mmCIF file of C-alpha atoms and ligand atoms in Angstrom:
data_model
loop_
_atom_site.group_PDB
_atom_site.id
_atom_site.type_symbol
_atom_site.label_atom_id
_atom_site.label_comp_id
_atom_site.label_asym_id
_atom_site.label_seq_id
_atom_site.Cartn_x
_atom_site.Cartn_y
_atom_site.Cartn_z
ATOM 1 C CA UNK D 265 31.266 -41.795 12.161
ATOM 2 C CA UNK D 266 31.094 -40.162 8.671
ATOM 3 C CA UNK D 267 27.882 -38.858 9.972
ATOM 4 C CA UNK D 268 28.693 -37.039 13.256
ATOM 5 C CA UNK D 269 31.655 -35.202 11.321
ATOM 6 C CA UNK D 270 28.907 -34.343 8.859
ATOM 7 C CA UNK D 271 26.560 -33.361 11.902
ATOM 8 C CA UNK D 272 29.580 -31.240 13.654
ATOM 9 C CA UNK D 273 30.922 -29.007 10.466
ATOM 10 C CA UNK D 274 27.555 -28.814 9.851
ATOM 11 C CA UNK D 275 26.628 -27.130 13.127
ATOM 12 C CA UNK D 276 30.052 -25.033 12.780
ATOM 13 C CA UNK D 277 28.659 -23.375 9.495
ATOM 14 C CA UNK D 278 25.666 -23.156 11.097
ATOM 15 C CA UNK D 279 26.946 -21.031 14.010
ATOM 16 C CA UNK D 280 28.712 -18.972 11.583
ATOM 17 C CA UNK D 281 26.096 -18.364 8.961
ATOM 18 C CA UNK D 282 24.079 -17.412 12.728
ATOM 19 C CA UNK D 283 27.178 -15.266 13.750
ATOM 20 C CA UNK D 284 27.290 -13.416 10.377
ATOM 21 C CA UNK D 285 23.806 -12.798 10.054
ATOM 22 C CA UNK D 286 23.567 -10.961 13.807
ATOM 23 C CA UNK D 287 26.859 -8.940 12.768
ATOM 24 C CA UNK D 288 24.648 -7.727 9.686
ATOM 25 C CA UNK D 289 21.510 -7.229 11.806
ATOM 26 C CA UNK D 290 22.828 -5.082 13.861
ATOM 27 C CA UNK D 291 24.370 -3.090 11.345
ATOM 28 C CA UNK D 292 21.466 -2.313 9.574
ATOM 29 C CA UNK D 293 19.661 -1.682 12.835
ATOM 30 C CA UNK D 294 22.107 1.095 13.969
ATOM 31 C CA UNK D 295 22.031 2.616 10.410
ATOM 32 C CA UNK D 296 20.087 5.893 11.101
ATOM 33 C CA UNK D 297 18.429 5.855 7.924
ATOM 34 C CA UNK D 298 16.548 2.379 8.753
ATOM 35 C CA UNK D 299 15.333 3.475 11.590
ATOM 36 C CA UNK D 300 12.448 1.166 12.515
ATOM 37 C CA UNK D 301 8.947 1.855 11.778
ATOM 38 C CA UNK D 302 5.990 3.019 14.025
ATOM 39 C CA UNK D 303 4.364 0.481 16.657
ATOM 40 C CA UNK D 304 1.598 -1.107 15.146
ATOM 41 C CA UNK D 305 0.041 -1.191 18.578
ATOM 42 C CA UNK D 306 0.159 2.029 19.465
ATOM 43 C CA UNK D 307 -0.928 3.647 16.094
ATOM 44 C CA UNK D 308 -3.467 1.444 15.181
ATOM 45 C CA UNK D 309 -7.175 -0.251 16.443
ATOM 46 C CA UNK D 310 -8.365 -3.743 15.222
ATOM 47 C CA UNK D 311 -11.391 -2.992 13.188
ATOM 48 C CA UNK D 312 -12.547 -5.981 11.896
ATOM 49 C CA UNK D 313 -11.739 -9.591 12.320
ATOM 50 C CA UNK D 314 -10.877 -9.972 15.765
ATOM 51 C CA UNK D 315 -7.825 -12.555 16.816
ATOM 52 C CA UNK D 316 -7.097 -12.560 12.988
ATOM 53 C CA UNK D 317 -4.934 -9.434 12.895
ATOM 54 C CA UNK D 318 -1.651 -9.980 14.997
ATOM 55 C CA UNK D 319 0.790 -7.546 16.533
ATOM 56 C CA UNK D 320 4.208 -9.592 16.596
ATOM 57 C CA UNK D 321 7.586 -8.392 17.179
ATOM 58 C CA UNK D 322 6.722 -5.813 20.062
ATOM 59 C CA UNK D 323 4.161 -4.076 17.515
ATOM 60 C CA UNK D 324 6.603 -3.393 14.540
ATOM 61 C CA UNK D 325 4.720 -6.150 12.745
ATOM 62 C CA UNK D 326 1.252 -6.983 11.785
ATOM 63 C CA UNK D 327 -0.518 -9.991 10.216
ATOM 64 C CA UNK D 328 -3.909 -10.063 8.810
ATOM 65 C CA UNK D 329 -5.338 -13.074 8.370
ATOM 66 C CA UNK D 330 -8.267 -14.147 5.648
ATOM 67 C CA UNK D 331 -10.343 -17.370 6.355
ATOM 68 C CA UNK D 332 -14.026 -18.692 5.375
ATOM 69 C CA UNK D 333 -15.554 -17.204 8.290
ATOM 70 C CA UNK D 334 -14.366 -13.313 8.099
ATOM 71 C CA UNK D 335 -11.200 -11.402 7.003
ATOM 72 C CA UNK D 336 -9.435 -8.518 8.967
ATOM 73 C CA UNK D 337 -8.567 -5.304 9.243
ATOM 74 C CA UNK D 338 -6.907 -2.317 11.203
ATOM 75 C CA UNK D 339 -7.726 1.789 11.033
ATOM 76 C CA UNK D 340 -5.162 4.032 12.693
ATOM 77 C CA UNK D 341 -6.398 5.760 16.114
ATOM 78 C CA UNK D 342 -4.719 9.052 14.360
ATOM 79 C CA UNK D 343 -6.406 11.345 11.456
ATOM 80 C CA UNK D 344 -4.237 13.112 9.027
ATOM 81 C CA UNK D 345 -4.706 15.828 6.699
ATOM 82 C CA UNK D 346 -2.254 15.377 4.546
ATOM 83 C CA UNK D 347 0.765 13.322 4.208
ATOM 84 C CA UNK D 348 3.692 10.726 3.216
ATOM 85 C CA UNK D 349 2.430 7.360 4.088
ATOM 86 C CA UNK D 350 4.737 4.338 3.617
ATOM 87 C CA UNK D 351 4.145 0.858 4.854
ATOM 88 C CA UNK D 352 5.895 -2.298 3.784
ATOM 89 C CA UNK D 353 3.751 -5.661 2.499
ATOM 90 C CA UNK D 354 4.332 -8.993 1.696
ATOM 91 C CA UNK D 355 1.152 -10.520 -0.014
ATOM 92 C CA UNK D 356 -0.216 -13.719 0.674
ATOM 93 C CA UNK D 357 1.948 -16.220 -1.208
ATOM 94 C CA UNK D 358 0.424 -19.185 -3.178
ATOM 95 C CA UNK D 359 -2.633 -19.403 -4.480
ATOM 96 C CA UNK D 360 -4.152 -16.082 -3.161
ATOM 97 C CA UNK D 361 -7.041 -15.885 -5.824
ATOM 98 C CA UNK D 362 -10.050 -14.259 -4.424
ATOM 99 C CA UNK D 363 -8.107 -12.830 -1.720
ATOM 100 C CA UNK D 364 -7.672 -8.909 -1.565
ATOM 101 C CA UNK D 365 -5.177 -7.251 0.711
ATOM 102 C CA UNK D 366 -5.947 -3.520 0.898
ATOM 103 C CA UNK D 367 -3.822 -0.419 2.135
ATOM 104 C CA UNK D 368 -5.566 3.181 1.876
ATOM 105 C CA UNK D 369 -6.573 6.308 3.462
ATOM 106 C CA UNK D 370 -10.318 7.019 3.953
ATOM 107 C CA UNK D 371 -12.217 9.996 5.242
ATOM 108 C CA UNK D 372 -15.830 9.328 6.685
ATOM 109 C CA UNK D 373 -19.160 9.971 5.691
ATOM 110 C CA UNK D 374 -21.275 10.105 2.103
ATOM 111 C CA UNK D 375 -18.803 12.671 0.475
ATOM 112 C CA UNK D 376 -15.612 10.889 1.165
ATOM 113 C CA UNK D 377 -12.061 10.946 0.063
ATOM 114 C CA UNK D 378 -10.578 7.928 -0.639
ATOM 115 C CA UNK D 379 -6.607 6.826 -1.390
ATOM 116 C CA UNK D 380 -6.751 3.279 -2.448
ATOM 117 C CA UNK D 381 -4.074 0.600 -3.195
ATOM 118 C CA UNK D 382 -5.618 -2.784 -3.691
ATOM 119 C CA UNK D 383 -3.657 -5.989 -4.224
ATOM 120 C CA UNK D 384 -6.361 -8.467 -6.175
ATOM 121 C CA UNK D 385 -4.362 -12.097 -5.580
ATOM 122 C CA UNK D 386 -4.131 -14.875 -8.405
ATOM 123 C CA UNK D 387 -3.373 -18.264 -8.891
ATOM 124 C CA UNK D 388 -0.035 -19.499 -7.924
ATOM 125 C CA UNK D 389 2.930 -17.846 -10.410
ATOM 126 C CA UNK D 390 0.183 -15.693 -11.627
ATOM 127 C CA UNK D 391 0.758 -12.122 -11.139
ATOM 128 C CA UNK D 392 -0.867 -9.997 -8.712
ATOM 129 C CA UNK D 393 -2.896 -7.100 -9.882
ATOM 130 C CA UNK D 394 -2.462 -3.609 -7.971
ATOM 131 C CA UNK D 395 -5.643 -1.748 -8.309
ATOM 132 C CA UNK D 396 -5.610 2.183 -7.292
ATOM 133 C CA UNK D 397 -8.511 4.382 -7.087
ATOM 134 C CA UNK D 398 -9.328 8.081 -6.220
ATOM 135 C CA UNK D 399 -12.003 9.155 -4.402
ATOM 136 C CA UNK D 400 -13.245 12.863 -3.731
ATOM 137 C CA UNK D 401 -16.288 14.403 -2.640
ATOM 138 C CA UNK D 402 -17.769 10.457 -2.675
ATOM 139 C CA UNK D 403 -16.862 10.252 -6.131
ATOM 140 C CA UNK D 404 -14.483 7.542 -7.148
ATOM 141 C CA UNK D 405 -14.352 5.583 -10.946
ATOM 142 C CA UNK D 406 -10.872 6.402 -11.188
ATOM 143 C CA UNK D 407 -9.360 3.182 -11.319
ATOM 144 C CA UNK D 408 -5.714 2.382 -12.854
ATOM 145 C CA UNK D 409 -4.074 -1.119 -12.538
ATOM 146 C CA UNK D 410 -0.549 -2.222 -12.447
ATOM 147 C CA UNK D 411 1.139 -5.763 -12.747
ATOM 148 C CA UNK D 412 4.514 -5.513 -10.625
ATOM 149 C CA UNK D 413 8.502 -5.928 -11.748
ATOM 150 C CA UNK D 414 8.708 -8.881 -8.915
ATOM 151 C CA UNK D 415 7.275 -11.204 -7.116
ATOM 152 C CA UNK D 416 5.280 -8.987 -3.912
ATOM 153 C CA UNK D 417 5.040 -12.684 -1.815
ATOM 154 C CA UNK D 418 8.569 -13.217 -1.611
ATOM 155 C CA UNK D 419 9.316 -10.314 0.381
ATOM 156 C CA UNK D 420 8.349 -7.090 1.460
ATOM 157 C CA UNK D 421 8.189 -3.967 -0.387
ATOM 158 C CA UNK D 422 7.273 -0.386 0.323
ATOM 159 C CA UNK D 423 3.908 1.346 -1.243
ATOM 160 C CA UNK D 424 3.810 4.621 -0.253
ATOM 161 C CA UNK D 425 1.175 7.722 -0.779
ATOM 162 C CA UNK D 426 2.327 11.239 -0.976
ATOM 163 C CA UNK D 427 -0.732 13.407 -0.148
ATOM 164 C CA UNK D 428 0.132 17.167 -0.139
ATOM 165 C CA UNK D 429 -1.829 20.341 -1.467
ATOM 166 C CA UNK D 430 -0.445 19.893 -4.922
ATOM 167 C CA UNK D 431 -0.863 16.278 -5.436
ATOM 168 C CA UNK D 432 -1.321 12.574 -4.535
ATOM 169 C CA UNK D 433 1.417 10.525 -6.107
ATOM 170 C CA UNK D 434 1.699 6.710 -5.645
ATOM 171 C CA UNK D 435 5.094 4.908 -5.006
ATOM 172 C CA UNK D 436 6.300 1.698 -5.249
ATOM 173 C CA UNK D 437 9.885 0.895 -3.896
ATOM 174 C CA UNK D 438 10.185 4.343 -4.074
ATOM 175 C CA UNK D 439 9.167 4.341 -8.208
ATOM 176 C CA UNK D 440 6.014 6.595 -9.036
ATOM 177 C CA UNK D 441 3.414 4.590 -10.663
ATOM 178 C CA UNK D 442 0.473 7.240 -10.582
ATOM 179 C CA UNK D 443 -0.016 10.653 -9.997
ATOM 180 C CA UNK D 444 -3.574 12.720 -9.221
ATOM 181 C CA UNK D 445 -2.842 16.613 -9.283
ATOM 182 C CA UNK D 446 -4.854 19.071 -7.620
ATOM 183 C CA UNK D 447 -7.116 20.526 -10.336
ATOM 184 C CA UNK D 448 -9.734 22.328 -7.984
ATOM 185 C CA UNK D 449 -9.077 25.544 -9.478
ATOM 186 C CA UNK D 450 -10.591 23.909 -12.739
ATOM 187 C CA UNK D 451 -13.376 22.453 -10.804
ATOM 188 C CA UNK D 452 -12.242 18.672 -10.081
ATOM 189 C CA UNK D 453 -12.657 18.263 -6.619
ATOM 190 C CA UNK D 454 -9.449 17.187 -4.834
ATOM 191 C CA UNK D 455 -9.215 16.142 -1.518
ATOM 192 C CA UNK D 456 -7.571 18.845 0.659
ATOM 193 C CA UNK D 457 -10.293 19.456 3.572
ATOM 194 C CA UNK D 458 -11.301 15.999 4.978
ATOM 195 C CA UNK D 459 -9.215 14.052 7.293
ATOM 196 C CA UNK D 460 -8.482 10.608 6.584
ATOM 197 C CA UNK D 461 -7.570 7.673 8.409
ATOM 198 C CA UNK D 462 -5.053 5.060 7.545
ATOM 199 C CA UNK D 463 -6.435 1.279 7.072
ATOM 200 C CA UNK D 464 -5.317 -2.101 6.178
ATOM 201 C CA UNK D 465 -7.272 -5.071 5.388
ATOM 202 C CA UNK D 466 -7.517 -8.752 3.980
ATOM 203 C CA UNK D 467 -10.782 -10.038 2.682
ATOM 204 C CA UNK D 468 -12.294 -12.326 0.128
ATOM 205 C CA UNK D 469 -13.559 -10.754 -3.139
ATOM 206 C CA UNK D 470 -13.845 -13.818 -5.442
ATOM 207 C CA UNK D 471 -16.779 -12.424 -7.028
ATOM 208 C CA UNK D 472 -14.433 -10.003 -9.235
ATOM 209 C CA UNK D 473 -11.024 -10.199 -7.896
ATOM 210 C CA UNK D 474 -9.316 -12.940 -10.247
ATOM 211 C CA UNK D 475 -9.616 -12.482 -13.972
ATOM 212 C CA UNK D 476 -12.553 -10.460 -13.005
ATOM 213 C CA UNK D 477 -14.294 -13.147 -10.730
ATOM 214 C CA UNK D 478 -13.676 -16.759 -13.278
ATOM 215 C CA UNK D 479 -11.002 -17.768 -10.266
ATOM 216 C CA UNK D 480 -12.524 -18.288 -7.012
ATOM 217 C CA UNK D 481 -11.120 -18.777 -3.521
ATOM 218 C CA UNK D 482 -9.597 -22.183 -3.095
ATOM 219 C CA UNK D 483 -10.508 -22.309 0.557
ATOM 220 C CA UNK D 484 -8.324 -25.350 1.105
ATOM 221 C CA UNK D 485 -5.413 -22.968 1.416
ATOM 222 C CA UNK D 486 -6.622 -20.410 4.255
ATOM 223 C CA UNK D 487 -6.387 -19.214 6.446
ATOM 224 C CA UNK D 488 -4.161 -16.434 4.280
ATOM 225 C CA UNK D 489 -1.889 -14.179 5.193
ATOM 226 C CA UNK D 490 -0.671 -11.219 4.805
ATOM 227 C CA UNK D 491 2.234 -8.932 6.686
ATOM 228 C CA UNK D 492 3.074 -5.442 7.209
ATOM 229 C CA UNK D 493 6.061 -3.678 8.780
ATOM 230 C CA UNK D 494 7.720 -0.643 8.944
ATOM 231 C CA UNK D 495 4.458 1.937 8.973
ATOM 232 C CA UNK D 496 5.783 5.702 8.957
ATOM 233 C CA UNK D 497 3.342 8.113 8.818
ATOM 234 C CA UNK D 498 5.332 11.848 7.894
ATOM 235 C CA UNK D 499 1.953 13.284 8.648
ATOM 236 C CA UNK D 500 0.043 16.312 9.413
ATOM 237 C CA UNK D 501 -2.083 14.971 12.897
ATOM 238 C CA UNK D 502 -6.034 16.323 12.740
ATOM 239 C CA UNK D 503 -7.173 17.036 16.075
ATOM 240 C CA UNK D 504 -9.704 19.172 17.382
ATOM 241 C CA UNK D 505 -10.255 21.032 14.088
ATOM 242 C CA UNK D 506 -6.346 21.793 14.226
ATOM 243 C CA UNK D 507 -3.429 20.448 12.373
ATOM 244 C CA UNK D 508 -0.164 19.325 14.202
ATOM 245 C CA UNK D 509 1.370 21.262 11.160
ATOM 246 C CA UNK D 510 0.479 24.377 12.303
ATOM 247 C CA UNK D 511 2.320 26.785 9.962
ATOM 248 C CA UNK D 512 5.636 24.766 9.513
ATOM 249 C CA UNK D 513 4.087 22.718 7.088
ATOM 250 C CA UNK D 514 6.073 24.402 3.992
ATOM 251 C CA UNK D 515 9.101 23.402 6.162
ATOM 252 C CA UNK D 516 8.464 19.638 5.312
ATOM 253 C CA UNK D 517 10.119 18.574 2.266
ATOM 254 C CA UNK D 518 7.185 16.178 1.224
ATOM 255 C CA UNK D 519 4.244 19.203 1.516
ATOM 256 C CA UNK D 520 5.693 20.663 -1.326
ATOM 257 C CA UNK D 521 6.793 17.736 -3.216
ATOM 258 C CA UNK D 522 6.289 17.110 -6.623
ATOM 259 C CA UNK D 523 7.376 14.809 -9.911
ATOM 260 C CA UNK D 524 11.149 15.823 -10.921
ATOM 261 C CA UNK D 525 12.001 15.154 -14.478
ATOM 262 C CA UNK D 526 13.563 11.757 -13.375
ATOM 263 C CA UNK D 527 10.826 10.978 -11.350
ATOM 264 C CA UNK D 528 8.521 11.869 -14.443
ATOM 265 C CA UNK D 529 10.736 9.493 -16.283
ATOM 266 C CA UNK D 530 10.372 6.635 -13.788
ATOM 267 C CA UNK D 531 6.075 7.281 -13.843
ATOM 268 C CA UNK D 532 6.456 6.888 -17.877
ATOM 269 C CA UNK D 533 8.686 4.055 -17.085
ATOM 270 C CA UNK D 534 6.068 2.175 -15.024
ATOM 271 C CA UNK D 535 2.742 3.589 -16.812
ATOM 272 C CA UNK D 536 4.351 1.993 -20.380
ATOM 273 C CA UNK D 537 5.445 -1.272 -18.976
ATOM 274 C CA UNK D 538 3.045 -2.192 -16.174
ATOM 275 C CA UNK D 539 0.014 -0.190 -16.735
ATOM 276 C CA UNK D 540 -2.776 -2.843 -17.365
ATOM 277 C CA UNK D 541 -5.654 -0.807 -17.044
ATOM 278 C CA UNK D 542 -6.454 3.016 -17.418
ATOM 279 C CA UNK D 543 -10.121 4.390 -17.038
ATOM 280 C CA UNK D 544 -8.775 7.378 -18.865
ATOM 281 C CA UNK D 545 -8.266 5.014 -21.588
ATOM 282 C CA UNK D 546 -11.206 3.104 -21.551
ATOM 283 C CA UNK D 547 -13.273 4.034 -24.398
ATOM 284 C CA UNK D 548 -16.038 1.750 -23.853
ATOM 285 C CA UNK D 549 -16.752 3.332 -20.649
ATOM 286 C CA UNK D 550 -17.018 6.913 -21.725
ATOM 287 C CA UNK D 551 -17.739 7.363 -25.133
ATOM 288 C CA UNK D 552 -18.823 10.662 -24.364
ATOM 289 C CA UNK D 553 -15.227 11.764 -23.710
ATOM 290 C CA UNK D 554 -12.769 11.119 -20.956
ATOM 291 C CA UNK D 555 -13.220 13.027 -17.223
ATOM 292 C CA UNK D 556 -11.884 16.076 -17.079
ATOM 293 C CA UNK D 557 -8.935 15.062 -14.995
ATOM 294 C CA UNK D 558 -7.560 12.543 -17.652
ATOM 295 C CA UNK D 559 -5.548 15.436 -19.656
ATOM 296 C CA UNK D 560 -3.934 16.609 -16.612
ATOM 297 C CA UNK D 561 -2.924 13.505 -14.901
ATOM 298 C CA UNK D 562 -0.792 12.133 -17.731
HETATM 299 C C1 NAG C 204 -3.817 -13.393 -13.027
HETATM 300 O O1 NAG C 204 -3.313 -14.130 -13.692
HETATM 301 C C2 NAG C 204 -4.245 -13.940 -15.273
HETATM 302 C C3 NAG C 204 -3.629 -14.776 -16.705
HETATM 303 O O2 NAG C 204 -2.055 -14.437 -16.135
HETATM 304 C C4 NAG C 204 -3.965 -12.112 -15.844
HETATM 305 O O3 NAG C 204 -4.882 -12.224 -16.876
HETATM 306 C C5 NAG C 204 -4.601 -11.233 -14.637
HETATM 307 O O4 NAG C 204 -4.562 -10.189 -15.080
HETATM 308 C C6 NAG C 204 -4.099 -11.982 -13.420
HETATM 309 N N1 NAG C 204 -4.260 -10.763 -12.232
HETATM 310 C C7 NAG C 204 -5.710 -10.989 -11.451
HETATM 311 C C8 NAG C 204 -5.744 -10.278 -10.325
HETATM 312 O O5 NAG C 204 -6.682 -11.554 -12.126
HETATM 313 C C1 NAG C 205 -1.362 -17.824 8.433
HETATM 314 O O1 NAG C 205 -1.260 -17.710 9.848
HETATM 315 C C2 NAG C 205 -1.615 -18.370 10.724
HETATM 316 C C3 NAG C 205 -1.356 -18.023 11.994
HETATM 317 O O2 NAG C 205 -1.826 -17.012 12.105
HETATM 318 C C4 NAG C 205 -1.110 -20.041 10.543
HETATM 319 O O3 NAG C 205 -1.414 -20.661 11.498
HETATM 320 C C5 NAG C 205 -1.114 -20.598 8.882
HETATM 321 O O4 NAG C 205 -0.325 -21.594 8.831
HETATM 322 C C6 NAG C 205 -0.779 -19.416 8.340
HETATM 323 N N1 NAG C 205 -0.784 -19.786 6.676
HETATM 324 C C7 NAG C 205 -0.133 -19.717 5.754
HETATM 325 C C8 NAG C 205 -0.493 -20.057 4.400
HETATM 326 O O5 NAG C 205 1.266 -19.409 6.077
HETATM 327 C C1 NAG C 206 7.342 25.101 14.460
HETATM 328 O O1 NAG C 206 8.418 25.444 14.372
HETATM 329 C C2 NAG C 206 9.166 25.545 15.326
HETATM 330 C C3 NAG C 206 10.769 25.637 15.917
HETATM 331 O O2 NAG C 206 11.099 24.905 14.281
HETATM 332 C C4 NAG C 206 8.823 25.176 16.683
HETATM 333 O O3 NAG C 206 9.231 25.537 18.022
HETATM 334 C C5 NAG C 206 7.243 24.909 16.786
HETATM 335 O O4 NAG C 206 7.046 24.028 17.860
HETATM 336 C C6 NAG C 206 6.798 24.130 15.935
HETATM 337 N N1 NAG C 206 5.335 24.286 15.708
HETATM 338 C C7 NAG C 206 4.266 23.382 15.319
HETATM 339 C C8 NAG C 206 3.243 23.958 15.693
HETATM 340 O O5 NAG C 206 4.752 22.809 14.914
#
């Protein structure tokens, strides 16, 4: 009998807590600032992995899967020339060593431009590395790596790429972690004339990802899953040689956004405490002196 009363009071509380959650959910949904992200189904094509990329919740959620046979990836249908792209990611939990989850912008062709965020997995409890890079005119080699100040597998976090004619800024939950400024006037190529698509993928890179390739993928944990939601592209769509922004681009705040002093301070906080590799400080790699942009992007 005691067990039946336990049962009933439990279910009463379960009902109550469910009710409260439903109310909370609705109060979130109606807040104008929390508009749902774009529909993955409408905005992306699966370019790799067939059924391993799945659109759920009416296209509001994407899961990418990696197993021994294949990883998976999606690419945006639209191309953009400048934009602010936001995406929320929840990374592969548990032993994710050897796996790499990516989210990046890239143009086509051999002299391509690319703006990269890659999340290098690790053994359970060991930190992920957020690996960033910028390619201009086919040339990369501008790696900066960071630890995160939270467990990126426990919840969704927002990773943003701001790309405008002045600079490229990488953000984690609104905190800038990296800036690459337009220094074309000083002869450093800047991505400003090749439209890019948005990509996301999950793949295996056990030969280099975790502790430089020392830790291999544990396939007994497969399939590995990463989740994506709240994709937002505040961006100029490039089609038929024209930008959807026309001459209006100057009216869009992100188009001329730069780091103000508060964001500069946040950037320095993130770099001081969480940056673990910076090509601009790698004297072994650049014994003759650092690439020219290094003095500009600090
Ligand atoms: C994995 O954990 C080790 C040990 O803490 C650390 O050295 C390494 O930077 C971490 N991340 C990756 C991707 O190797
Ligand atoms: C990954 O997702 C698949 C289905 O898509 C599921 O069967 C599997 O259990 C998930 N793996 C983990 C570790 O959550
Ligand atoms: C520019 O803005 C005006 C007014 O806001 C709008 O009517 C027009 O369609 C916009 N043009 C483009 C190309 O977006």
